[in-house]
């Protein structure tokens, strides 16, 4: 995929989709800067990658994306001296309607899913200009569609999609691409982190199966392969794209 020896930052590389992205990037020969808060999980990702491909280098950067933009950039540059790809994957889920809105939660979700990405992308761009690199954002089908009861999360991802499209136009003249993948339901820890477990999780999962036209939920590697494609030279004429990886959910109309 022509990711050989590219330096790729993956945020949220300590869990779920981010681990799979790191694995696919490593398989393609990229060197990884693995960002997350949970040091044990980050080290587990690093060990997994090095078992998979001894030729690649993997750095762990223990950082909170809402606060530590400079740490992420500086540690990556210190280790590798360049940045080719930024994958903005770290994100948090939130459920609830306007009536139930908790404004502190709203601020936390927007800070994580939008503001942190804006700041990290802005800080990375000078380095991407040097390498003619690119950005891949991990959004959601909740950015393209609109689901009652996913107010805060939907707003955060829809705004992220606008960010992807606008910045892709701003950076296109300099040869830097910006794209997005928009996954449907994928089994990770994202639901249990906000207390969706047991019977409630079963119901949410079943609803997801029934609302994805392919009749199932997605796998982390299906998302990761799409991210790696957009990051690679195979997608060299693609910018500003929002790629649904959602079993057709973005076109789903309930009967
Ligand atoms: P997980 O909960 O499994 O992983 C989330 C990752 O984000 C973790 O590595 C976590 O790191 C990191 N993270 C969250 N907040 C911060 C922060 N402030 N600073 C640094 N890292 C942070 O979720 P997924 O893998 O499912 O989610 C990955 C992305 O995919 C998210 O953007 C999500 O919105 C999107 N997505 C997921 C879907 C799904 O069904 N799973 C569907 C559509 C989109 P740590 O644990 O170290 O804090």
PDB file of C-alpha atoms and ligand atoms in Angstrom:
ATOM      1  CA  UNK A   1       0.000   0.000   0.000  1.00  0.00           C
ATOM      2  CA  UNK A   2       3.071   2.228  -0.091  1.00  0.00           C
ATOM      3  CA  UNK A   3       3.040   2.915   3.634  1.00  0.00           C
ATOM      4  CA  UNK A   4       6.507   1.435   3.944  1.00  0.00           C
ATOM      5  CA  UNK A   5       8.688   3.530   6.302  1.00  0.00           C
ATOM      6  CA  UNK A   6       5.981   6.190   6.651  1.00  0.00           C
ATOM      7  CA  UNK A   7       5.659   7.716  10.124  1.00  0.00           C
ATOM      8  CA  UNK A   8       2.061   7.477  11.283  1.00  0.00           C
ATOM      9  CA  UNK A   9       0.515   8.958  14.430  1.00  0.00           C
ATOM     10  CA  UNK A  10      -2.515   6.988  15.607  1.00  0.00           C
ATOM     11  CA  UNK A  11      -4.489   8.502  18.482  1.00  0.00           C
ATOM     12  CA  UNK A  12      -6.557   6.133  20.577  1.00  0.00           C
ATOM     13  CA  UNK A  13      -4.106   3.325  19.816  1.00  0.00           C
ATOM     14  CA  UNK A  14      -4.704   1.730  23.215  1.00  0.00           C
ATOM     15  CA  UNK A  15      -8.087   0.175  22.429  1.00  0.00           C
ATOM     16  CA  UNK A  16     -10.520  -1.034  19.784  1.00  0.00           C
ATOM     17  CA  UNK A  17     -10.334   0.435  16.288  1.00  0.00           C
ATOM     18  CA  UNK A  18      -7.050   2.251  17.055  1.00  0.00           C
ATOM     19  CA  UNK A  19      -5.259  -1.021  17.843  1.00  0.00           C
ATOM     20  CA  UNK A  20      -6.459  -2.498  14.544  1.00  0.00           C
ATOM     21  CA  UNK A  21      -5.365   0.623  12.633  1.00  0.00           C
ATOM     22  CA  UNK A  22      -1.907   0.333  14.186  1.00  0.00           C
ATOM     23  CA  UNK A  23      -1.750  -3.374  13.262  1.00  0.00           C
ATOM     24  CA  UNK A  24      -2.708  -2.779   9.625  1.00  0.00           C
ATOM     25  CA  UNK A  25      -0.287   0.157   9.330  1.00  0.00           C
ATOM     26  CA  UNK A  26       2.521  -1.998  10.809  1.00  0.00           C
ATOM     27  CA  UNK A  27       1.687  -4.828   8.418  1.00  0.00           C
ATOM     28  CA  UNK A  28       2.185  -2.304   5.602  1.00  0.00           C
ATOM     29  CA  UNK A  29       5.598  -1.312   6.976  1.00  0.00           C
ATOM     30  CA  UNK A  30       4.738   2.004   8.669  1.00  0.00           C
ATOM     31  CA  UNK A  31       6.445   3.202  11.857  1.00  0.00           C
ATOM     32  CA  UNK A  32       3.936   4.113  14.544  1.00  0.00           C
ATOM     33  CA  UNK A  33       3.518   6.797  17.151  1.00  0.00           C
ATOM     34  CA  UNK A  34       0.866   5.245  19.417  1.00  0.00           C
ATOM     35  CA  UNK A  35      -1.100   7.801  21.433  1.00  0.00           C
ATOM     36  CA  UNK A  36      -3.439   7.149  24.361  1.00  0.00           C
ATOM     37  CA  UNK A  37      -3.841   7.625  28.091  1.00  0.00           C
ATOM     38  CA  UNK A  38      -3.713   4.022  29.316  1.00  0.00           C
ATOM     39  CA  UNK A  39      -0.011   3.154  29.464  1.00  0.00           C
ATOM     40  CA  UNK A  40      -0.558  -0.575  30.010  1.00  0.00           C
ATOM     41  CA  UNK A  41      -2.802  -0.885  26.970  1.00  0.00           C
ATOM     42  CA  UNK A  42      -0.477   1.244  24.834  1.00  0.00           C
ATOM     43  CA  UNK A  43       2.455  -0.982  25.741  1.00  0.00           C
ATOM     44  CA  UNK A  44       0.325  -4.018  24.853  1.00  0.00           C
ATOM     45  CA  UNK A  45      -0.323  -2.518  21.403  1.00  0.00           C
ATOM     46  CA  UNK A  46       3.386  -1.842  20.963  1.00  0.00           C
ATOM     47  CA  UNK A  47       4.286  -5.418  21.938  1.00  0.00           C
ATOM     48  CA  UNK A  48       1.683  -6.749  19.498  1.00  0.00           C
ATOM     49  CA  UNK A  49       3.106  -4.703  16.624  1.00  0.00           C
ATOM     50  CA  UNK A  50       6.680  -5.683  17.292  1.00  0.00           C
ATOM     51  CA  UNK A  51       5.719  -9.352  17.433  1.00  0.00           C
ATOM     52  CA  UNK A  52       3.958  -8.856  14.101  1.00  0.00           C
ATOM     53  CA  UNK A  53       6.732  -6.971  12.278  1.00  0.00           C
ATOM     54  CA  UNK A  54      10.177  -6.680  13.870  1.00  0.00           C
ATOM     55  CA  UNK A  55      11.334  -4.241  11.184  1.00  0.00           C
ATOM     56  CA  UNK A  56       8.981  -1.456  12.296  1.00  0.00           C
ATOM     57  CA  UNK A  57       9.514   1.016  15.108  1.00  0.00           C
ATOM     58  CA  UNK A  58       6.660   1.782  17.505  1.00  0.00           C
ATOM     59  CA  UNK A  59       6.725   4.606  20.014  1.00  0.00           C
ATOM     60  CA  UNK A  60       4.181   4.937  22.811  1.00  0.00           C
ATOM     61  CA  UNK A  61       3.103   8.473  23.704  1.00  0.00           C
ATOM     62  CA  UNK A  62       1.089   8.651  26.904  1.00  0.00           C
ATOM     63  CA  UNK A  63      -1.019  11.738  26.297  1.00  0.00           C
ATOM     64  CA  UNK A  64      -4.491  13.178  26.662  1.00  0.00           C
ATOM     65  CA  UNK A  65      -5.482  14.497  23.233  1.00  0.00           C
ATOM     66  CA  UNK A  66      -7.485  17.321  24.824  1.00  0.00           C
ATOM     67  CA  UNK A  67      -4.384  18.732  26.573  1.00  0.00           C
ATOM     68  CA  UNK A  68      -1.155  17.316  25.209  1.00  0.00           C
ATOM     69  CA  UNK A  69      -0.897  18.337  21.549  1.00  0.00           C
ATOM     70  CA  UNK A  70       2.711  19.498  21.936  1.00  0.00           C
ATOM     71  CA  UNK A  71       3.771  16.309  23.726  1.00  0.00           C
ATOM     72  CA  UNK A  72       2.400  14.203  20.856  1.00  0.00           C
ATOM     73  CA  UNK A  73       4.179  16.221  18.164  1.00  0.00           C
ATOM     74  CA  UNK A  74       7.455  16.656  20.038  1.00  0.00           C
ATOM     75  CA  UNK A  75       7.851  13.017  21.079  1.00  0.00           C
ATOM     76  CA  UNK A  76       7.015  11.819  17.572  1.00  0.00           C
ATOM     77  CA  UNK A  77       9.505  14.195  15.954  1.00  0.00           C
ATOM     78  CA  UNK A  78      12.187  13.349  18.526  1.00  0.00           C
ATOM     79  CA  UNK A  79      11.864   9.649  17.711  1.00  0.00           C
ATOM     80  CA  UNK A  80      11.281   9.765  13.953  1.00  0.00           C
ATOM     81  CA  UNK A  81      12.164  13.274  12.712  1.00  0.00           C
ATOM     82  CA  UNK A  82       9.129  13.473  10.436  1.00  0.00           C
ATOM     83  CA  UNK A  83       5.353  12.899  10.254  1.00  0.00           C
ATOM     84  CA  UNK A  84       3.690  11.412   7.161  1.00  0.00           C
ATOM     85  CA  UNK A  85       0.194  10.550   8.403  1.00  0.00           C
ATOM     86  CA  UNK A  86      -2.031  11.668  11.258  1.00  0.00           C
ATOM     87  CA  UNK A  87      -4.915   9.355  12.156  1.00  0.00           C
ATOM     88  CA  UNK A  88      -7.323  11.159  14.479  1.00  0.00           C
ATOM     89  CA  UNK A  89      -9.062   8.115  15.940  1.00  0.00           C
ATOM     90  CA  UNK A  90      -9.405   8.841  19.676  1.00  0.00           C
ATOM     91  CA  UNK A  91     -13.006   9.550  20.528  1.00  0.00           C
ATOM     92  CA  UNK A  92     -15.736   9.004  23.074  1.00  0.00           C
ATOM     93  CA  UNK A  93     -19.390   8.059  22.779  1.00  0.00           C
ATOM     94  CA  UNK A  94     -22.311   9.854  24.330  1.00  0.00           C
ATOM     95  CA  UNK A  95     -26.026   9.139  24.285  1.00  0.00           C
ATOM     96  CA  UNK A  96     -29.003  11.250  25.279  1.00  0.00           C
ATOM     97  CA  UNK A  97     -31.424  13.820  23.912  1.00  0.00           C
ATOM     98  CA  UNK A  98     -31.701  17.596  24.288  1.00  0.00           C
ATOM     99  CA  UNK A  99     -34.114  17.213  27.213  1.00  0.00           C
ATOM    100  CA  UNK A 100     -31.495  15.220  29.169  1.00  0.00           C
ATOM    101  CA  UNK A 101     -28.518  17.279  28.033  1.00  0.00           C
ATOM    102  CA  UNK A 102     -25.648  17.523  30.517  1.00  0.00           C
ATOM    103  CA  UNK A 103     -23.640  20.514  29.339  1.00  0.00           C
ATOM    104  CA  UNK A 104     -20.456  19.315  31.069  1.00  0.00           C
ATOM    105  CA  UNK A 105     -20.666  16.043  29.152  1.00  0.00           C
ATOM    106  CA  UNK A 106     -21.361  18.030  25.975  1.00  0.00           C
ATOM    107  CA  UNK A 107     -18.168  20.025  26.559  1.00  0.00           C
ATOM    108  CA  UNK A 108     -16.112  16.881  27.235  1.00  0.00           C
ATOM    109  CA  UNK A 109     -17.361  15.142  24.085  1.00  0.00           C
ATOM    110  CA  UNK A 110     -16.867  18.197  21.862  1.00  0.00           C
ATOM    111  CA  UNK A 111     -13.407  18.743  23.389  1.00  0.00           C
ATOM    112  CA  UNK A 112     -12.372  15.173  22.627  1.00  0.00           C
ATOM    113  CA  UNK A 113     -14.111  14.459  19.324  1.00  0.00           C
ATOM    114  CA  UNK A 114     -13.629  17.878  17.736  1.00  0.00           C
ATOM    115  CA  UNK A 115     -11.490  20.501  19.498  1.00  0.00           C
ATOM    116  CA  UNK A 116      -8.592  18.112  20.191  1.00  0.00           C
ATOM    117  CA  UNK A 117      -8.589  17.021  16.547  1.00  0.00           C
ATOM    118  CA  UNK A 118      -8.598  20.607  15.308  1.00  0.00           C
ATOM    119  CA  UNK A 119      -5.633  21.454  17.556  1.00  0.00           C
ATOM    120  CA  UNK A 120      -3.607  18.325  16.790  1.00  0.00           C
ATOM    121  CA  UNK A 121      -4.222  18.639  13.053  1.00  0.00           C
ATOM    122  CA  UNK A 122      -3.240  22.332  13.105  1.00  0.00           C
ATOM    123  CA  UNK A 123       0.003  21.475  14.935  1.00  0.00           C
ATOM    124  CA  UNK A 124       0.755  18.592  12.551  1.00  0.00           C
ATOM    125  CA  UNK A 125       0.137  20.434   9.273  1.00  0.00           C
ATOM    126  CA  UNK A 126       3.567  22.183   9.097  1.00  0.00           C
ATOM    127  CA  UNK A 127       5.163  18.727   9.249  1.00  0.00           C
ATOM    128  CA  UNK A 128       2.742  17.216   6.725  1.00  0.00           C
ATOM    129  CA  UNK A 129       3.531  20.047   4.319  1.00  0.00           C
ATOM    130  CA  UNK A 130       7.168  18.904   4.368  1.00  0.00           C
ATOM    131  CA  UNK A 131       6.298  15.266   3.629  1.00  0.00           C
ATOM    132  CA  UNK A 132       3.198  15.844   1.417  1.00  0.00           C
ATOM    133  CA  UNK A 133       1.468  13.731   4.021  1.00  0.00           C
ATOM    134  CA  UNK A 134      -2.169  13.250   4.872  1.00  0.00           C
ATOM    135  CA  UNK A 135      -4.785  13.097   7.624  1.00  0.00           C
ATOM    136  CA  UNK A 136      -7.455  10.465   8.201  1.00  0.00           C
ATOM    137  CA  UNK A 137     -10.180  11.253  10.716  1.00  0.00           C
ATOM    138  CA  UNK A 138     -12.257   8.512  12.314  1.00  0.00           C
ATOM    139  CA  UNK A 139     -15.757   9.933  12.383  1.00  0.00           C
ATOM    140  CA  UNK A 140     -19.000   7.913  12.461  1.00  0.00           C
ATOM    141  CA  UNK A 141     -22.105   7.236  10.414  1.00  0.00           C
ATOM    142  CA  UNK A 142     -23.639   9.416  13.161  1.00  0.00           C
ATOM    143  CA  UNK A 143     -21.859  12.321  11.429  1.00  0.00           C
ATOM    144  CA  UNK A 144     -23.517  11.662   8.081  1.00  0.00           C
ATOM    145  CA  UNK A 145     -26.934  10.563   9.408  1.00  0.00           C
ATOM    146  CA  UNK A 146     -28.916  11.908  12.346  1.00  0.00           C
ATOM    147  CA  UNK A 147     -30.176   9.652  15.105  1.00  0.00           C
ATOM    148  CA  UNK A 148     -32.572  10.839  17.824  1.00  0.00           C
ATOM    149  CA  UNK A 149     -30.897  10.220  21.169  1.00  0.00           C
ATOM    150  CA  UNK A 150     -27.364  10.762  19.899  1.00  0.00           C
ATOM    151  CA  UNK A 151     -27.410  14.559  20.043  1.00  0.00           C
ATOM    152  CA  UNK A 152     -23.998  15.403  21.420  1.00  0.00           C
ATOM    153  CA  UNK A 153     -22.119  12.589  19.666  1.00  0.00           C
ATOM    154  CA  UNK A 154     -23.875  13.319  16.350  1.00  0.00           C
ATOM    155  CA  UNK A 155     -23.037  17.019  16.561  1.00  0.00           C
ATOM    156  CA  UNK A 156     -19.399  16.244  17.354  1.00  0.00           C
ATOM    157  CA  UNK A 157     -19.030  13.889  14.385  1.00  0.00           C
ATOM    158  CA  UNK A 158     -21.002  16.067  11.924  1.00  0.00           C
ATOM    159  CA  UNK A 159     -18.759  19.004  12.839  1.00  0.00           C
ATOM    160  CA  UNK A 160     -15.725  16.771  12.387  1.00  0.00           C
ATOM    161  CA  UNK A 161     -16.967  15.885   8.898  1.00  0.00           C
ATOM    162  CA  UNK A 162     -17.223  19.589   8.019  1.00  0.00           C
ATOM    163  CA  UNK A 163     -13.683  20.008   9.365  1.00  0.00           C
ATOM    164  CA  UNK A 164     -12.483  17.190   7.098  1.00  0.00           C
ATOM    165  CA  UNK A 165     -14.115  18.688   4.019  1.00  0.00           C
ATOM    166  CA  UNK A 166     -13.102  22.309   4.642  1.00  0.00           C
ATOM    167  CA  UNK A 167      -9.491  21.551   5.600  1.00  0.00           C
ATOM    168  CA  UNK A 168      -9.166  19.219   2.613  1.00  0.00           C
ATOM    169  CA  UNK A 169      -9.881  22.212   0.358  1.00  0.00           C
ATOM    170  CA  UNK A 170      -7.516  24.468   2.290  1.00  0.00           C
ATOM    171  CA  UNK A 171      -4.607  22.008   2.073  1.00  0.00           C
ATOM    172  CA  UNK A 172      -5.204  20.562  -1.398  1.00  0.00           C
ATOM    173  CA  UNK A 173      -3.112  23.243  -3.153  1.00  0.00           C
ATOM    174  CA  UNK A 174      -0.132  22.150  -1.033  1.00  0.00           C
ATOM    175  CA  UNK A 175      -0.689  18.471  -1.823  1.00  0.00           C
ATOM    176  CA  UNK A 176      -1.843  17.426   1.652  1.00  0.00           C
ATOM    177  CA  UNK A 177      -4.929  15.175   1.647  1.00  0.00           C
ATOM    178  CA  UNK A 178      -7.582  15.014   4.395  1.00  0.00           C
ATOM    179  CA  UNK A 179     -10.177  12.244   4.500  1.00  0.00           C
ATOM    180  CA  UNK A 180     -12.513  10.495   6.886  1.00  0.00           C
ATOM    181  CA  UNK A 181     -13.888   7.043   7.575  1.00  0.00           C
ATOM    182  CA  UNK A 182     -17.395   6.905   9.020  1.00  0.00           C
ATOM    183  CA  UNK A 183     -17.947   3.548  10.725  1.00  0.00           C
ATOM    184  CA  UNK A 184     -21.213   1.964  11.731  1.00  0.00           C
ATOM    185  CA  UNK A 185     -21.503  -0.151  14.872  1.00  0.00           C
ATOM    186  CA  UNK A 186     -18.260  -1.946  15.694  1.00  0.00           C
ATOM    187  CA  UNK A 187     -17.740  -4.111  18.773  1.00  0.00           C
ATOM    188  CA  UNK A 188     -15.176  -2.358  21.005  1.00  0.00           C
ATOM    189  CA  UNK A 189     -15.058  -0.988  24.553  1.00  0.00           C
ATOM    190  CA  UNK A 190     -16.711   2.270  23.477  1.00  0.00           C
ATOM    191  CA  UNK A 191     -20.141   1.246  24.741  1.00  0.00           C
ATOM    192  CA  UNK A 192     -19.051  -0.281  28.063  1.00  0.00           C
ATOM    193  CA  UNK A 193     -17.016   2.853  28.823  1.00  0.00           C
ATOM    194  CA  UNK A 194     -20.294   4.773  29.162  1.00  0.00           C
ATOM    195  CA  UNK A 195     -22.063   2.012  31.057  1.00  0.00           C
ATOM    196  CA  UNK A 196     -23.873   0.273  28.172  1.00  0.00           C
ATOM    197  CA  UNK A 197     -23.442  -3.330  29.328  1.00  0.00           C
ATOM    198  CA  UNK A 198     -25.287  -6.642  29.718  1.00  0.00           C
ATOM    199  CA  UNK A 199     -28.972  -6.578  28.671  1.00  0.00           C
ATOM    200  CA  UNK A 200     -28.820  -2.974  27.471  1.00  0.00           C
ATOM    201  CA  UNK A 201     -25.788  -3.774  25.314  1.00  0.00           C
ATOM    202  CA  UNK A 202     -27.555  -6.820  23.859  1.00  0.00           C
ATOM    203  CA  UNK A 203     -30.486  -4.621  22.833  1.00  0.00           C
ATOM    204  CA  UNK A 204     -28.244  -1.935  21.339  1.00  0.00           C
ATOM    205  CA  UNK A 205     -26.273  -4.595  19.463  1.00  0.00           C
ATOM    206  CA  UNK A 206     -29.443  -6.250  18.128  1.00  0.00           C
ATOM    207  CA  UNK A 207     -30.827  -2.906  16.961  1.00  0.00           C
ATOM    208  CA  UNK A 208     -27.516  -2.257  15.222  1.00  0.00           C
ATOM    209  CA  UNK A 209     -27.592  -5.633  13.433  1.00  0.00           C
ATOM    210  CA  UNK A 210     -31.087  -4.829  12.187  1.00  0.00           C
ATOM    211  CA  UNK A 211     -30.256  -1.312  11.036  1.00  0.00           C
ATOM    212  CA  UNK A 212     -27.157  -2.244   9.020  1.00  0.00           C
ATOM    213  CA  UNK A 213     -28.383  -3.396   5.601  1.00  0.00           C
ATOM    214  CA  UNK A 214     -25.604  -6.015   5.446  1.00  0.00           C
ATOM    215  CA  UNK A 215     -27.315  -7.596   8.462  1.00  0.00           C
ATOM    216  CA  UNK A 216     -24.404  -7.514  10.893  1.00  0.00           C
ATOM    217  CA  UNK A 217     -22.165  -5.150  12.798  1.00  0.00           C
ATOM    218  CA  UNK A 218     -18.645  -4.264  11.666  1.00  0.00           C
ATOM    219  CA  UNK A 219     -15.234  -5.509  12.669  1.00  0.00           C
ATOM    220  CA  UNK A 220     -12.339  -3.281  13.777  1.00  0.00           C
ATOM    221  CA  UNK A 221     -10.202  -4.509  10.871  1.00  0.00           C
ATOM    222  CA  UNK A 222     -12.812  -3.494   8.299  1.00  0.00           C
ATOM    223  CA  UNK A 223     -12.436   0.076   9.559  1.00  0.00           C
ATOM    224  CA  UNK A 224      -8.652  -0.182   9.829  1.00  0.00           C
ATOM    225  CA  UNK A 225      -8.245  -1.369   6.228  1.00  0.00           C
ATOM    226  CA  UNK A 226     -10.252   1.642   5.015  1.00  0.00           C
ATOM    227  CA  UNK A 227      -8.098   4.010   7.083  1.00  0.00           C
ATOM    228  CA  UNK A 228      -4.899   2.455   5.702  1.00  0.00           C
ATOM    229  CA  UNK A 229      -6.217   2.727   2.138  1.00  0.00           C
ATOM    230  CA  UNK A 230      -7.018   6.445   2.535  1.00  0.00           C
ATOM    231  CA  UNK A 231      -3.606   7.055   4.152  1.00  0.00           C
ATOM    232  CA  UNK A 232      -1.762   5.255   1.367  1.00  0.00           C
ATOM    233  CA  UNK A 233      -0.690   6.352  -2.107  1.00  0.00           C
ATOM    234  CA  UNK A 234      -3.471   4.131  -3.487  1.00  0.00           C
ATOM    235  CA  UNK A 235      -5.799   6.986  -2.514  1.00  0.00           C
ATOM    236  CA  UNK A 236      -3.500   9.658  -3.978  1.00  0.00           C
ATOM    237  CA  UNK A 237      -6.344  11.397  -5.888  1.00  0.00           C
ATOM    238  CA  UNK A 238      -8.819  11.251  -2.973  1.00  0.00           C
ATOM    239  CA  UNK A 239      -9.289  14.167  -0.618  1.00  0.00           C
ATOM    240  CA  UNK A 240     -12.258  15.532   1.319  1.00  0.00           C
ATOM    241  CA  UNK A 241     -13.954  12.126   1.184  1.00  0.00           C
ATOM    242  CA  UNK A 242     -16.169  10.732   3.936  1.00  0.00           C
ATOM    243  CA  UNK A 243     -16.003   6.951   3.475  1.00  0.00           C
ATOM    244  CA  UNK A 244     -18.846   5.078   5.164  1.00  0.00           C
ATOM    245  CA  UNK A 245     -17.718   1.720   6.590  1.00  0.00           C
ATOM    246  CA  UNK A 246     -21.113   0.902   7.985  1.00  0.00           C
ATOM    247  CA  UNK A 247     -22.716  -2.006   6.149  1.00  0.00           C
ATOM    248  CA  UNK A 248     -24.886   0.471   4.252  1.00  0.00           C
ATOM    249  CA  UNK A 249     -26.402   2.113   7.348  1.00  0.00           C
ATOM    250  CA  UNK A 250     -26.020   5.649   5.985  1.00  0.00           C
ATOM    251  CA  UNK A 251     -28.663   4.748   3.359  1.00  0.00           C
ATOM    252  CA  UNK A 252     -30.915   2.851   5.755  1.00  0.00           C
ATOM    253  CA  UNK A 253     -34.575   3.867   5.996  1.00  0.00           C
ATOM    254  CA  UNK A 254     -36.602   1.983   8.620  1.00  0.00           C
ATOM    255  CA  UNK A 255     -39.726   0.288   7.135  1.00  0.00           C
TER     256      UNK A 255
HETATM  257  P1  LIG B   1     -12.628   2.539  22.332  1.00  0.00           P
HETATM  258  O1  LIG B   1     -13.369   3.057  23.507  1.00  0.00           O
HETATM  259  O2  LIG B   1     -12.341   1.084  22.235  1.00  0.00           O
HETATM  260  O3  LIG B   1     -11.257   3.330  22.161  1.00  0.00           O
HETATM  261  C1  LIG B   1     -11.218   4.728  22.267  1.00  0.00           C
HETATM  262  C2  LIG B   1      -9.775   5.170  22.207  1.00  0.00           C
HETATM  263  O4  LIG B   1      -9.749   6.602  22.296  1.00  0.00           O
HETATM  264  C3  LIG B   1      -8.938   4.629  23.338  1.00  0.00           C
HETATM  265  O5  LIG B   1      -7.681   4.245  22.849  1.00  0.00           O
HETATM  266  C4  LIG B   1      -8.805   5.819  24.273  1.00  0.00           C
HETATM  267  O6  LIG B   1      -7.583   5.850  24.955  1.00  0.00           O
HETATM  268  C5  LIG B   1      -8.804   6.960  23.275  1.00  0.00           C
HETATM  269  N1  LIG B   1      -9.166   8.227  23.907  1.00  0.00           N
HETATM  270  C6  LIG B   1     -10.383   8.664  24.287  1.00  0.00           C
HETATM  271  N2  LIG B   1     -10.287   9.869  24.835  1.00  0.00           N
HETATM  272  C7  LIG B   1      -8.975  10.198  24.820  1.00  0.00           C
HETATM  273  C8  LIG B   1      -8.234  11.317  25.276  1.00  0.00           C
HETATM  274  N3  LIG B   1      -8.823  12.373  25.868  1.00  0.00           N
HETATM  275  N4  LIG B   1      -6.894  11.325  25.082  1.00  0.00           N
HETATM  276  C9  LIG B   1      -6.273  10.263  24.491  1.00  0.00           C
HETATM  277  N5  LIG B   1      -6.918   9.173  24.055  1.00  0.00           N
HETATM  278  C10 LIG B   1      -8.252   9.147  24.230  1.00  0.00           C
HETATM  279  O7  LIG B   1     -13.478   3.030  21.070  1.00  0.00           O
HETATM  280  P2  LIG B   1     -13.437   2.680  19.509  1.00  0.00           P
HETATM  281  O8  LIG B   1     -12.198   2.006  19.156  1.00  0.00           O
HETATM  282  O9  LIG B   1     -14.735   2.057  19.197  1.00  0.00           O
HETATM  283  O10 LIG B   1     -13.487   4.160  18.915  1.00  0.00           O
HETATM  284  C11 LIG B   1     -12.469   4.716  18.087  1.00  0.00           C
HETATM  285  C12 LIG B   1     -13.101   5.786  17.224  1.00  0.00           C
HETATM  286  O11 LIG B   1     -14.092   5.173  16.381  1.00  0.00           O
HETATM  287  C13 LIG B   1     -13.837   6.874  18.004  1.00  0.00           C
HETATM  288  O12 LIG B   1     -13.559   8.130  17.416  1.00  0.00           O
HETATM  289  C14 LIG B   1     -15.306   6.529  17.814  1.00  0.00           C
HETATM  290  O13 LIG B   1     -16.144   7.651  17.899  1.00  0.00           O
HETATM  291  C15 LIG B   1     -15.281   5.933  16.420  1.00  0.00           C
HETATM  292  N6  LIG B   1     -16.421   5.075  16.137  1.00  0.00           N
HETATM  293  C16 LIG B   1     -16.631   3.909  16.826  1.00  0.00           C
HETATM  294  C17 LIG B   1     -17.735   3.131  16.540  1.00  0.00           C
HETATM  295  C18 LIG B   1     -18.028   1.846  17.277  1.00  0.00           C
HETATM  296  O14 LIG B   1     -19.155   1.315  17.124  1.00  0.00           O
HETATM  297  N7  LIG B   1     -17.109   1.291  18.035  1.00  0.00           N
HETATM  298  C19 LIG B   1     -18.704   3.534  15.503  1.00  0.00           C
HETATM  299  C20 LIG B   1     -18.384   4.768  14.838  1.00  0.00           C
HETATM  300  C21 LIG B   1     -17.278   5.492  15.145  1.00  0.00           C
HETATM  301  P3  LIG B   1      -7.380   5.435  26.527  1.00  0.00           P
HETATM  302  O15 LIG B   1      -8.223   4.204  26.757  1.00  0.00           O
HETATM  303  O16 LIG B   1      -5.914   5.151  26.587  1.00  0.00           O
HETATM  304  O17 LIG B   1      -7.808   6.595  27.296  1.00  0.00           O
END
